[in-house]
XYZ file of C-alpha atoms in Angstrom:
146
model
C 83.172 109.790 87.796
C 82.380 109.392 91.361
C 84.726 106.439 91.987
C 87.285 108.955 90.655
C 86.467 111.743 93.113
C 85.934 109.370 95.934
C 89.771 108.710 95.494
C 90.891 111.841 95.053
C 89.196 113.115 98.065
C 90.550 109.656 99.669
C 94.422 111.022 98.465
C 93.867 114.553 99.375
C 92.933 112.960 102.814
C 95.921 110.915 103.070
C 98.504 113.599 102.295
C 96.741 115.980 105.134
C 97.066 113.086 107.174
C 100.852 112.589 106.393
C 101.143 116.709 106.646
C 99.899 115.959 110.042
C 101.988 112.991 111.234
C 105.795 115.203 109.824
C 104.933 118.786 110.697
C 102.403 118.663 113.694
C 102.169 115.407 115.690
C 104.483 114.006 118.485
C 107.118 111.292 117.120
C 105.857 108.572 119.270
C 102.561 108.620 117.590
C 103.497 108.116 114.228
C 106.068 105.519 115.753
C 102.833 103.525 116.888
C 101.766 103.235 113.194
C 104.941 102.068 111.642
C 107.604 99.228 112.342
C 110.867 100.143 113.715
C 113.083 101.529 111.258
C 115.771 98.943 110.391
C 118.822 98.986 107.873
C 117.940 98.888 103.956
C 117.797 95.079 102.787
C 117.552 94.680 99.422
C 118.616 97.140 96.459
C 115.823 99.293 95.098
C 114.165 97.598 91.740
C 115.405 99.953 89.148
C 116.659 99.363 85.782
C 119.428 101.755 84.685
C 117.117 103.832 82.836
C 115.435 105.078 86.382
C 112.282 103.162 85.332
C 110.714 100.967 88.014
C 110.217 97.377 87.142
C 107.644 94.813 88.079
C 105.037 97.401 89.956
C 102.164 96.490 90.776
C 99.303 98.436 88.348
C 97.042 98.798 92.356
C 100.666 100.298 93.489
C 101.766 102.290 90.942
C 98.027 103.764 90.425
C 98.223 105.254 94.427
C 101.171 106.658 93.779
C 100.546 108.455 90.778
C 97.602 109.771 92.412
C 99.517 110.809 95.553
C 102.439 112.701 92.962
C 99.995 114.365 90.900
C 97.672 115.825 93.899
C 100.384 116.426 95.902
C 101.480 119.408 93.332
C 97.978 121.128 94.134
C 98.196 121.031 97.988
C 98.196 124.384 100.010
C 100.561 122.756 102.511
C 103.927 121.526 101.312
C 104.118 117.883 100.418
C 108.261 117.169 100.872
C 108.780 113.721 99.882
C 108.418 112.118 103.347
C 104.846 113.577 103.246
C 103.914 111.980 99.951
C 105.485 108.396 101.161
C 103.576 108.357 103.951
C 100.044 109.241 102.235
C 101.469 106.081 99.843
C 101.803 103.930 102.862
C 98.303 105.146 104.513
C 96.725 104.455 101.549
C 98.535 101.155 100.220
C 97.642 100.034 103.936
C 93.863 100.982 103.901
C 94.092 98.707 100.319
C 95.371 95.958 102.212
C 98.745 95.766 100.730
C 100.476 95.793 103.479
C 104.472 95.008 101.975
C 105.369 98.853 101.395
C 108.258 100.425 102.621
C 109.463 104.077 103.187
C 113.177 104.166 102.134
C 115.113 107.230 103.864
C 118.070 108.419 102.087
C 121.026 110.952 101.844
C 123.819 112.656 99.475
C 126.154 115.410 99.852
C 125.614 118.556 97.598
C 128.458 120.696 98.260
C 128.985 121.639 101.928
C 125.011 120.344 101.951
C 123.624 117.205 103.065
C 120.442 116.560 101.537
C 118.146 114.027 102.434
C 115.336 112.135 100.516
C 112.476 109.445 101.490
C 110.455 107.251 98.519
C 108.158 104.424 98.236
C 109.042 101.126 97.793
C 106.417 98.037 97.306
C 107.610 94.296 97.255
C 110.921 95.707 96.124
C 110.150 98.390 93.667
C 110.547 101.613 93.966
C 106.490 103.472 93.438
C 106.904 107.158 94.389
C 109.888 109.262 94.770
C 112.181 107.396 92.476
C 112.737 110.208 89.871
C 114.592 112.012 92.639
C 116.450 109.024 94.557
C 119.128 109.489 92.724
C 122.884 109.755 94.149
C 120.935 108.988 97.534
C 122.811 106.553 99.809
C 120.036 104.704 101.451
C 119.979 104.879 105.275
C 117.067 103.363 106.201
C 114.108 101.546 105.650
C 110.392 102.080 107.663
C 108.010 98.963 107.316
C 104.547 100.379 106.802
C 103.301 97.003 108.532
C 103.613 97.524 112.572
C 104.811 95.265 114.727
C 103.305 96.315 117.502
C 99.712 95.241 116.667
């Protein structure tokens, strides 16, 4: 019981966190934590039912955590928000090989844009909405810079 509300004050921590680093900080701060952004390399790990193969149980445990208290946040969590609180908290478990995916598709006269959570190749949050999203980008959570 307290492990479990340990980590879910842990997740509500990250996704304030991530809140902060889209909708308050300066860019080149949250730059300093992440890689540069490069060109996707590898097709997400998806069968053609949408489910997500070969996850790690550590992996796929964060993120369900991050989807399901993400819903009862009084600030928005937009997708970007929960992949970051992913990352921060993949990271702080020492699993270090996740990447934020940033994607786009045209909806009408609309271009709509999406980010989700890849680790060692699968896809771990976001991926019931990736899809008709042309990937654009991919953010290392490990920095280079350290």
């Amino acid at each position: 019981m307290l492990l479990n509300t340990a980590l879910k004050v842990e997740t509500v921590a990250a996704l304030f966190l991530a809140w902060m680093m889209v909708f308050v900080l300066p860019l080149g701060w949250i730059q300093r934590l992440f890689a540069p952004a490069r060109a996707p390399v590898e097709p997400d790990a998806m069968d053609s039912g949408g489910a997500t193969r070969h996850v790690s149980p550590r992996a796929g445990a964060v993120a369900r955590r991050v989807a399901r208290l993400s819903r009862t946040m009084p600030f928005p969590t937009t997708c970007l928000v929960q992949a970051i609180a992913g990352t921060l908290l993949l990271r702080r478990r020492g699993m270090r090989d996740g990447t934020i995916r940033l994607g786009v598709r045209k909806s009408g006269s609309t271009l709509e844009a999406h980010a989700w959570l890849l680790y060692q190749g699968s896809v771990v949050l976001g991926g019931d909405a990736m899809e008709g999203f042309t990937p654009l980008a991919d953010i290392p959570a490990a920095s280079s810079h350290r």
